[in-house]
mmCIF file of C-alpha atoms in Angstrom:
data_model
loop_
_atom_site.group_PDB
_atom_site.id
_atom_site.type_symbol
_atom_site.label_atom_id
_atom_site.label_comp_id
_atom_site.label_asym_id
_atom_site.label_seq_id
_atom_site.Cartn_x
_atom_site.Cartn_y
_atom_site.Cartn_z
ATOM 1 C CA UNK J 1 0.120 -0.055 0.167
ATOM 2 C CA UNK J 2 1.429 3.386 -1.034
ATOM 3 C CA UNK J 3 2.089 5.614 2.180
ATOM 4 C CA UNK J 4 0.243 8.157 0.250
ATOM 5 C CA UNK J 5 -2.786 7.036 0.074
ATOM 6 C CA UNK J 6 -4.383 8.432 2.939
ATOM 7 C CA UNK J 7 -4.051 11.978 1.030
ATOM 8 C CA UNK J 8 -6.842 12.322 -0.939
ATOM 9 C CA UNK J 9 -6.952 14.981 -3.527
ATOM 10 C CA UNK J 10 -6.879 15.528 -7.036
ATOM 11 C CA UNK J 11 -6.676 20.076 -6.662
ATOM 12 C CA UNK J 12 -3.202 20.860 -9.079
ATOM 13 C CA UNK J 13 -1.833 22.527 -5.861
ATOM 14 C CA UNK J 14 -2.585 19.557 -3.713
ATOM 15 C CA UNK J 15 -1.201 16.644 -6.556
ATOM 16 C CA UNK J 16 2.198 19.222 -6.709
ATOM 17 C CA UNK J 17 2.497 18.782 -3.066
ATOM 18 C CA UNK J 18 2.443 15.152 -3.322
ATOM 19 C CA UNK J 19 5.072 14.428 -5.900
ATOM 20 C CA UNK J 20 7.332 17.422 -4.146
ATOM 21 C CA UNK J 21 6.265 14.665 -0.787
ATOM 22 C CA UNK J 22 7.515 11.291 -2.742
ATOM 23 C CA UNK J 23 10.703 12.855 -3.801
ATOM 24 C CA UNK J 24 11.058 14.146 -0.133
ATOM 25 C CA UNK J 25 10.375 10.408 1.338
ATOM 26 C CA UNK J 26 13.352 9.234 -0.791
ATOM 27 C CA UNK J 27 15.579 11.245 0.950
ATOM 28 C CA UNK J 28 17.191 11.701 4.518
ATOM 29 C CA UNK J 29 16.445 15.985 4.238
ATOM 30 C CA UNK J 30 14.534 17.691 7.317
ATOM 31 C CA UNK J 31 11.338 18.711 6.025
ATOM 32 C CA UNK J 32 9.214 21.718 7.287
ATOM 33 C CA UNK J 33 4.950 21.565 7.265
ATOM 34 C CA UNK J 34 2.866 24.589 6.906
ATOM 35 C CA UNK J 35 -0.471 25.048 6.772
ATOM 36 C CA UNK J 36 -3.588 25.571 8.809
ATOM 37 C CA UNK J 37 -5.202 23.674 11.245
ATOM 38 C CA UNK J 38 -6.392 20.673 10.160
ATOM 39 C CA UNK J 39 -5.537 20.048 6.999
ATOM 40 C CA UNK J 40 -3.668 17.064 7.495
ATOM 41 C CA UNK J 41 -0.036 17.357 8.161
ATOM 42 C CA UNK J 42 0.748 14.613 10.622
ATOM 43 C CA UNK J 43 -1.388 12.607 7.933
ATOM 44 C CA UNK J 44 2.195 13.941 6.028
ATOM 45 C CA UNK J 45 4.861 13.241 7.907
ATOM 46 C CA UNK J 46 3.637 9.922 8.309
ATOM 47 C CA UNK J 47 2.857 9.712 4.515
ATOM 48 C CA UNK J 48 6.893 10.948 4.048
ATOM 49 C CA UNK J 49 8.367 7.999 6.854
ATOM 50 C CA UNK J 50 6.151 4.628 5.805
ATOM 51 C CA UNK J 51 7.454 5.450 1.973
ATOM 52 C CA UNK J 52 10.782 6.264 3.259
ATOM 53 C CA UNK J 53 13.879 3.440 4.304
ATOM 54 C CA UNK J 54 12.947 4.150 7.478
ATOM 55 C CA UNK J 55 9.567 2.798 6.898
ATOM 56 C CA UNK J 56 9.959 0.068 9.724
ATOM 57 C CA UNK J 57 11.807 2.078 12.233
ATOM 58 C CA UNK J 58 9.642 3.901 14.752
ATOM 59 C CA UNK J 59 7.566 6.958 14.327
ATOM 60 C CA UNK J 60 6.971 9.508 17.120
ATOM 61 C CA UNK J 61 4.704 12.132 16.849
ATOM 62 C CA UNK J 62 5.422 15.048 19.148
ATOM 63 C CA UNK J 63 3.517 17.636 20.230
ATOM 64 C CA UNK J 64 4.962 20.132 21.374
ATOM 65 C CA UNK J 65 2.197 22.631 22.549
ATOM 66 C CA UNK J 66 1.546 19.712 25.200
ATOM 67 C CA UNK J 67 5.358 19.962 26.017
ATOM 68 C CA UNK J 68 5.396 21.861 29.727
ATOM 69 C CA UNK J 69 8.435 24.450 29.599
ATOM 70 C CA UNK J 70 9.000 22.316 33.081
ATOM 71 C CA UNK J 71 9.732 18.998 31.349
ATOM 72 C CA UNK J 72 10.405 19.348 27.484
ATOM 73 C CA UNK J 73 13.954 18.836 27.600
ATOM 74 C CA UNK J 74 13.450 15.871 29.534
ATOM 75 C CA UNK J 75 10.762 14.180 27.196
ATOM 76 C CA UNK J 76 12.778 15.155 24.152
ATOM 77 C CA UNK J 77 16.324 14.485 25.402
ATOM 78 C CA UNK J 78 15.847 12.080 28.082
ATOM 79 C CA UNK J 79 16.776 12.667 31.763
ATOM 80 C CA UNK J 80 19.353 10.610 34.322
ATOM 81 C CA UNK J 81 17.929 8.964 37.553
ATOM 82 C CA UNK J 82 17.686 12.070 40.518
ATOM 83 C CA UNK J 83 18.417 14.710 37.545
ATOM 84 C CA UNK J 84 15.667 16.008 39.297
ATOM 85 C CA UNK J 85 12.175 16.147 41.759
ATOM 86 C CA UNK J 86 10.571 12.842 40.620
ATOM 87 C CA UNK J 87 12.991 11.463 38.237
ATOM 88 C CA UNK J 88 13.266 7.843 40.114
ATOM 89 C CA UNK J 89 14.802 5.774 37.201
ATOM 90 C CA UNK J 90 16.271 6.981 33.549
ATOM 91 C CA UNK J 91 14.565 8.111 31.004
ATOM 92 C CA UNK J 92 15.670 7.768 27.190
ATOM 93 C CA UNK J 93 13.648 10.455 25.295
ATOM 94 C CA UNK J 94 11.982 10.023 22.639
ATOM 95 C CA UNK J 95 14.783 11.028 19.873
ATOM 96 C CA UNK J 96 16.224 8.231 21.982
ATOM 97 C CA UNK J 97 13.531 5.965 21.498
ATOM 98 C CA UNK J 98 12.715 6.887 18.224
ATOM 99 C CA UNK J 99 16.637 5.387 16.981
ATOM 100 C CA UNK J 100 16.493 5.109 13.294
ATOM 101 C CA UNK J 101 13.132 6.279 12.722
ATOM 102 C CA UNK J 102 11.617 9.948 12.147
ATOM 103 C CA UNK J 103 10.607 11.965 14.954
ATOM 104 C CA UNK J 104 7.444 14.651 14.068
ATOM 105 C CA UNK J 105 7.870 17.753 15.518
ATOM 106 C CA UNK J 106 4.106 18.839 15.727
ATOM 107 C CA UNK J 107 3.948 22.724 16.662
ATOM 108 C CA UNK J 108 6.914 23.486 16.387
ATOM 109 C CA UNK J 109 6.685 26.867 16.907
ATOM 110 C CA UNK J 110 5.574 26.497 20.560
ATOM 111 C CA UNK J 111 9.237 25.418 21.976
ATOM 112 C CA UNK J 112 10.987 27.916 24.821
ATOM 113 C CA UNK J 113 14.103 28.970 23.375
ATOM 114 C CA UNK J 114 16.479 26.818 25.491
ATOM 115 C CA UNK J 115 14.731 23.771 23.948
ATOM 116 C CA UNK J 116 14.947 25.803 20.648
ATOM 117 C CA UNK J 117 18.637 25.441 20.913
ATOM 118 C CA UNK J 118 19.213 22.060 22.214
ATOM 119 C CA UNK J 119 17.527 21.406 19.187
ATOM 120 C CA UNK J 120 19.222 23.394 16.753
ATOM 121 C CA UNK J 121 22.522 21.502 17.926
ATOM 122 C CA UNK J 122 20.861 17.873 17.364
ATOM 123 C CA UNK J 123 19.350 18.817 13.990
ATOM 124 C CA UNK J 124 23.469 19.580 13.226
ATOM 125 C CA UNK J 125 25.590 17.168 14.485
ATOM 126 C CA UNK J 126 22.611 14.218 15.789
ATOM 127 C CA UNK J 127 23.874 15.154 19.543
ATOM 128 C CA UNK J 128 21.548 13.787 22.327
ATOM 129 C CA UNK J 129 22.615 14.727 25.687
ATOM 130 C CA UNK J 130 20.023 13.809 28.960
ATOM 131 C CA UNK J 131 19.219 16.151 31.624
ATOM 132 C CA UNK J 132 21.833 15.181 34.801
ATOM 133 C CA UNK J 133 24.059 13.032 32.199
ATOM 134 C CA UNK J 134 27.802 13.699 31.674
ATOM 135 C CA UNK J 135 27.918 12.020 28.154
ATOM 136 C CA UNK J 136 26.879 13.187 24.599
ATOM 137 C CA UNK J 137 25.090 10.349 23.167
ATOM 138 C CA UNK J 138 24.784 10.604 18.798
ATOM 139 C CA UNK J 139 20.947 9.265 18.001
ATOM 140 C CA UNK J 140 20.056 9.064 14.786
ATOM 141 C CA UNK J 141 16.099 9.761 13.724
ATOM 142 C CA UNK J 142 14.963 12.362 10.994
ATOM 143 C CA UNK J 143 13.095 15.192 11.957
ATOM 144 C CA UNK J 144 10.199 16.367 10.299
ATOM 145 C CA UNK J 145 8.688 19.373 12.047
ATOM 146 C CA UNK J 146 5.437 21.504 11.270
ATOM 147 C CA UNK J 147 3.715 24.279 11.474
ATOM 148 C CA UNK J 148 0.689 26.220 11.370
ATOM 149 C CA UNK J 149 2.065 29.491 12.031
ATOM 150 C CA UNK J 150 3.313 32.649 10.054
ATOM 151 C CA UNK J 151 7.522 31.298 11.569
ATOM 152 C CA UNK J 152 8.815 34.676 10.031
ATOM 153 C CA UNK J 153 6.590 36.860 12.374
ATOM 154 C CA UNK J 154 7.472 34.735 15.153
ATOM 155 C CA UNK J 155 11.385 35.312 14.664
ATOM 156 C CA UNK J 156 10.981 39.142 14.431
ATOM 157 C CA UNK J 157 9.176 38.973 17.120
ATOM 158 C CA UNK J 158 11.916 37.775 18.843
ATOM 159 C CA UNK J 159 9.921 34.200 19.738
ATOM 160 C CA UNK J 160 11.588 31.839 17.183
ATOM 161 C CA UNK J 161 15.354 30.919 16.112
ATOM 162 C CA UNK J 162 16.220 32.102 12.690
ATOM 163 C CA UNK J 163 18.876 29.761 12.244
ATOM 164 C CA UNK J 164 16.423 26.374 13.632
ATOM 165 C CA UNK J 165 14.494 28.238 10.658
ATOM 166 C CA UNK J 166 16.273 27.710 8.332
ATOM 167 C CA UNK J 167 17.939 24.589 9.934
ATOM 168 C CA UNK J 168 14.479 23.324 9.978
ATOM 169 C CA UNK J 169 13.409 25.239 6.475
ATOM 170 C CA UNK J 170 15.234 22.984 4.107
ATOM 171 C CA UNK J 171 12.405 21.333 2.082
ATOM 172 C CA UNK J 172 9.442 23.569 2.775
ATOM 173 C CA UNK J 173 6.059 21.478 2.129
ATOM 174 C CA UNK J 174 2.530 23.664 2.657
ATOM 175 C CA UNK J 175 -0.634 22.189 2.651
ATOM 176 C CA UNK J 176 -3.194 24.417 1.463
ATOM 177 C CA UNK J 177 -6.485 24.906 3.221
ATOM 178 C CA UNK J 178 -9.514 22.834 1.746
ATOM 179 C CA UNK J 179 -11.417 26.162 0.587
ATOM 180 C CA UNK J 180 -9.018 26.137 -2.093
ATOM 181 C CA UNK J 181 -9.318 22.436 -2.742
ATOM 182 C CA UNK J 182 -11.487 22.590 -5.280
ATOM 183 C CA UNK J 183 -13.373 19.855 -5.651
ATOM 184 C CA UNK J 184 -11.530 17.507 -3.540
ATOM 185 C CA UNK J 185 -14.514 18.143 -0.770
ATOM 186 C CA UNK J 186 -16.579 15.710 -3.148
ATOM 187 C CA UNK J 187 -14.012 13.279 -3.327
ATOM 188 C CA UNK J 188 -13.734 13.525 0.263
ATOM 189 C CA UNK J 189 -16.854 13.187 1.577
ATOM 190 C CA UNK J 190 -17.444 10.557 -0.533
ATOM 191 C CA UNK J 191 -14.628 9.078 1.407
ATOM 192 C CA UNK J 192 -14.912 9.705 4.746
ATOM 193 C CA UNK J 193 -18.920 8.910 4.761
ATOM 194 C CA UNK J 194 -17.966 5.644 3.100
ATOM 195 C CA UNK J 195 -15.529 5.013 6.178
ATOM 196 C CA UNK J 196 -17.684 5.838 9.006
ATOM 197 C CA UNK J 197 -20.569 4.118 7.665
ATOM 198 C CA UNK J 198 -17.945 0.963 7.678
ATOM 199 C CA UNK J 199 -16.972 1.909 11.483
ATOM 200 C CA UNK J 200 -20.104 1.948 12.625
ATOM 201 C CA UNK J 201 -21.832 -1.037 10.243
ATOM 202 C CA UNK J 202 -24.276 1.948 8.749
ATOM 203 C CA UNK J 203 -25.611 3.043 4.862
ATOM 204 C CA UNK J 204 -23.614 5.617 4.435
ATOM 205 C CA UNK J 205 -25.999 9.505 2.607
ATOM 206 C CA UNK J 206 -26.251 10.730 0.159
ATOM 207 C CA UNK J 207 -26.327 14.576 -0.750
ATOM 208 C CA UNK J 208 -28.788 16.333 -3.348
ATOM 209 C CA UNK J 209 -26.650 19.098 -5.829
ATOM 210 C CA UNK J 210 -28.030 21.763 -3.917
ATOM 211 C CA UNK J 211 -26.577 20.328 -0.585
ATOM 212 C CA UNK J 212 -23.731 19.722 -2.084
ATOM 213 C CA UNK J 213 -23.128 22.948 -3.442
ATOM 214 C CA UNK J 214 -23.315 24.208 -0.119
ATOM 215 C CA UNK J 215 -20.915 22.396 1.101
ATOM 216 C CA UNK J 216 -18.440 23.385 -1.982
ATOM 217 C CA UNK J 217 -19.264 26.731 -0.698
ATOM 218 C CA UNK J 218 -18.725 27.010 2.849
ATOM 219 C CA UNK J 219 -15.659 27.812 3.511
ATOM 220 C CA UNK J 220 -14.397 25.198 5.991
ATOM 221 C CA UNK J 221 -12.159 27.061 8.601
ATOM 222 C CA UNK J 222 -11.134 23.527 10.300
ATOM 223 C CA UNK J 223 -10.418 22.040 6.883
ATOM 224 C CA UNK J 224 -9.866 18.504 6.326
ATOM 225 C CA UNK J 225 -10.683 17.650 10.242
ATOM 226 C CA UNK J 226 -13.686 19.669 10.428
ATOM 227 C CA UNK J 227 -15.079 17.646 7.060
ATOM 228 C CA UNK J 228 -13.972 14.659 8.763
ATOM 229 C CA UNK J 229 -15.837 15.396 11.653
ATOM 230 C CA UNK J 230 -19.000 16.182 9.650
ATOM 231 C CA UNK J 231 -19.354 13.411 7.892
ATOM 232 C CA UNK J 232 -19.290 11.211 11.053
ATOM 233 C CA UNK J 233 -22.396 13.129 12.014
ATOM 234 C CA UNK J 234 -24.187 12.688 8.784
ATOM 235 C CA UNK J 235 -23.283 9.158 9.079
ATOM 236 C CA UNK J 236 -24.527 8.842 12.802
ATOM 237 C CA UNK J 237 -27.914 10.913 12.316
ATOM 238 C CA UNK J 238 -29.135 10.520 8.968
ATOM 239 C CA UNK J 239 -28.046 7.115 7.691
ATOM 240 C CA UNK J 240 -28.796 5.733 3.821
ATOM 241 C CA UNK J 241 -30.875 9.268 3.446
ATOM 242 C CA UNK J 242 -30.191 12.394 0.977
ATOM 243 C CA UNK J 243 -29.002 14.872 2.654
ATOM 244 C CA UNK J 244 -30.626 18.200 1.642
ATOM 245 C CA UNK J 245 -29.133 21.801 2.616
ATOM 246 C CA UNK J 246 -32.363 21.754 5.299
ATOM 247 C CA UNK J 247 -30.279 18.971 7.070
ATOM 248 C CA UNK J 248 -27.016 20.636 6.600
ATOM 249 C CA UNK J 249 -25.809 21.758 9.917
ATOM 250 C CA UNK J 250 -26.772 25.979 10.744
ATOM 251 C CA UNK J 251 -22.818 27.164 10.731
ATOM 252 C CA UNK J 252 -22.621 25.711 7.199
ATOM 253 C CA UNK J 253 -26.314 26.378 5.587
ATOM 254 C CA UNK J 254 -25.907 30.095 7.441
ATOM 255 C CA UNK J 255 -25.385 31.891 4.353
ATOM 256 C CA UNK J 256 -27.664 30.403 2.306
ATOM 257 C CA UNK J 257 -30.979 31.888 2.097
ATOM 258 C CA UNK J 258 -32.786 28.279 2.687
ATOM 259 C CA UNK J 259 -37.142 28.597 3.528
ATOM 260 C CA UNK J 260 -37.943 29.067 6.895
ATOM 261 C CA UNK J 261 -40.190 26.041 7.885
ATOM 262 C CA UNK J 262 -43.652 28.199 7.684
ATOM 263 C CA UNK J 263 -42.291 29.299 3.956
ATOM 264 C CA UNK J 264 -41.954 25.667 3.542
ATOM 265 C CA UNK J 265 -45.608 24.952 5.026
ATOM 266 C CA UNK J 266 -48.021 23.464 2.584
ATOM 267 C CA UNK J 267 -50.780 26.712 1.775
ATOM 268 C CA UNK J 268 -53.201 24.022 1.648
ATOM 269 C CA UNK J 269 -53.838 20.888 3.231
ATOM 270 C CA UNK J 270 -55.641 18.063 1.648
ATOM 271 C CA UNK J 271 -58.533 16.993 3.604
ATOM 272 C CA UNK J 272 -59.305 13.208 4.539
ATOM 273 C CA UNK J 273 -61.578 12.545 2.768
ATOM 274 C CA UNK J 274 -60.504 14.383 0.002
ATOM 275 C CA UNK J 275 -61.711 16.866 -2.440
ATOM 276 C CA UNK J 276 -63.061 18.455 -5.880
ATOM 277 C CA UNK J 277 -60.259 19.812 -8.023
ATOM 278 C CA UNK J 278 -62.717 21.618 -10.361
ATOM 279 C CA UNK J 279 -64.949 23.196 -7.340
ATOM 280 C CA UNK J 280 -62.297 24.489 -5.750
ATOM 281 C CA UNK J 281 -60.058 26.104 -8.867
ATOM 282 C CA UNK J 282 -63.626 27.564 -9.306
ATOM 283 C CA UNK J 283 -64.933 29.104 -5.646
ATOM 284 C CA UNK J 284 -60.913 30.589 -6.190
ATOM 285 C CA UNK J 285 -61.186 32.097 -9.652
ATOM 286 C CA UNK J 286 -64.664 34.031 -7.852
ATOM 287 C CA UNK J 287 -62.168 34.816 -5.308
ATOM 288 C CA UNK J 288 -60.062 36.881 -7.067
ATOM 289 C CA UNK J 289 -62.605 38.608 -9.650
ATOM 290 C CA UNK J 290 -64.555 39.703 -6.632
ATOM 291 C CA UNK J 291 -60.482 41.145 -4.969
ATOM 292 C CA UNK J 292 -59.842 42.621 -7.943
ATOM 293 C CA UNK J 293 -63.758 44.376 -8.349
ATOM 294 C CA UNK J 294 -64.108 42.420 -11.728
ATOM 295 C CA UNK J 295 -60.557 43.669 -12.977
ATOM 296 C CA UNK J 296 -59.430 40.535 -14.697
ATOM 297 C CA UNK J 297 -55.675 41.208 -15.892
ATOM 298 C CA UNK J 298 -55.456 41.810 -11.696
ATOM 299 C CA UNK J 299 -57.477 38.427 -11.369
ATOM 300 C CA UNK J 300 -54.975 36.667 -13.289
ATOM 301 C CA UNK J 301 -52.339 38.199 -11.347
ATOM 302 C CA UNK J 302 -53.121 37.246 -8.245
ATOM 303 C CA UNK J 303 -53.940 33.631 -9.540
ATOM 304 C CA UNK J 304 -50.166 33.684 -10.607
ATOM 305 C CA UNK J 305 -51.727 33.069 -14.562
ATOM 306 C CA UNK J 306 -51.850 34.243 -17.548
ATOM 307 C CA UNK J 307 -55.026 37.051 -18.414
ATOM 308 C CA UNK J 308 -56.142 34.269 -21.615
ATOM 309 C CA UNK J 309 -55.648 31.138 -18.904
ATOM 310 C CA UNK J 310 -58.106 32.639 -16.380
ATOM 311 C CA UNK J 311 -60.378 33.925 -19.708
ATOM 312 C CA UNK J 312 -60.507 30.476 -20.798
ATOM 313 C CA UNK J 313 -61.395 28.926 -17.494
ATOM 314 C CA UNK J 314 -64.117 31.585 -16.367
ATOM 315 C CA UNK J 315 -65.198 30.204 -19.669
ATOM 316 C CA UNK J 316 -64.616 26.256 -19.464
ATOM 317 C CA UNK J 317 -66.828 26.784 -16.128
ATOM 318 C CA UNK J 318 -69.240 29.520 -17.589
ATOM 319 C CA UNK J 319 -67.462 32.392 -14.956
#
């Protein structure tokens, strides 16, 4: 199975990105993946790892934003027993534990200046020194970093090291937001609905043309992650049904001029006993003529028909 099969889309910019990623996967170069939240940065990193010579070695994904600053160095580079309060045993650290494999640093912009300096040293030399250890270990891992921020702005603000940026920015890969991927939305809808239908043992829903237009108009601020969650909701709540704009969540259809509940109610309710359609039509013609005070053109407008049609029906019913 191709490691890039999980990245679905036919948009030209997306296909061009995948071609670059395939070339990068065959090398050992450091990669910086950029893109908005939910665009699939970790999936891209996993695909690069799966298609690299390190595929049978560990892949360690680390969310830098979730690392407590006081423990980040220990978590990444390890520590010796007794190095600090609570260090009751030696800890290898995520880099050494992934020896021979790939380490994915998500939200790398959230690392503190001290950890950035140590990461730069590691990228340049492969040297890994645990907290409380005097020895230096050499570690062979590939680093793929990701960010949803403009690192150049972080550099200007003094929040990110410029030398580390250039060390990570060897090959940049920028994932386009879903709103820029055109008809990929339809392909992703079909894929996710089929997957979740299989997972939950349900029949996948379908989407009518109006619903598809609405979904392709919506900007998807949460990108592919938001679309994926939307598909699971539709599969669970509306299995096997045809989804219309009225079935869509309010935030998706918020910009559409959909009819209100009052507007969708029938103008006339058919009695249980039925009715005579000709009598109803005659009665409406009588009412329209009375309201128009005999003016046939005005009566025709009230009925939504032409004057000739009104005259024909008046003749038909001998009105």
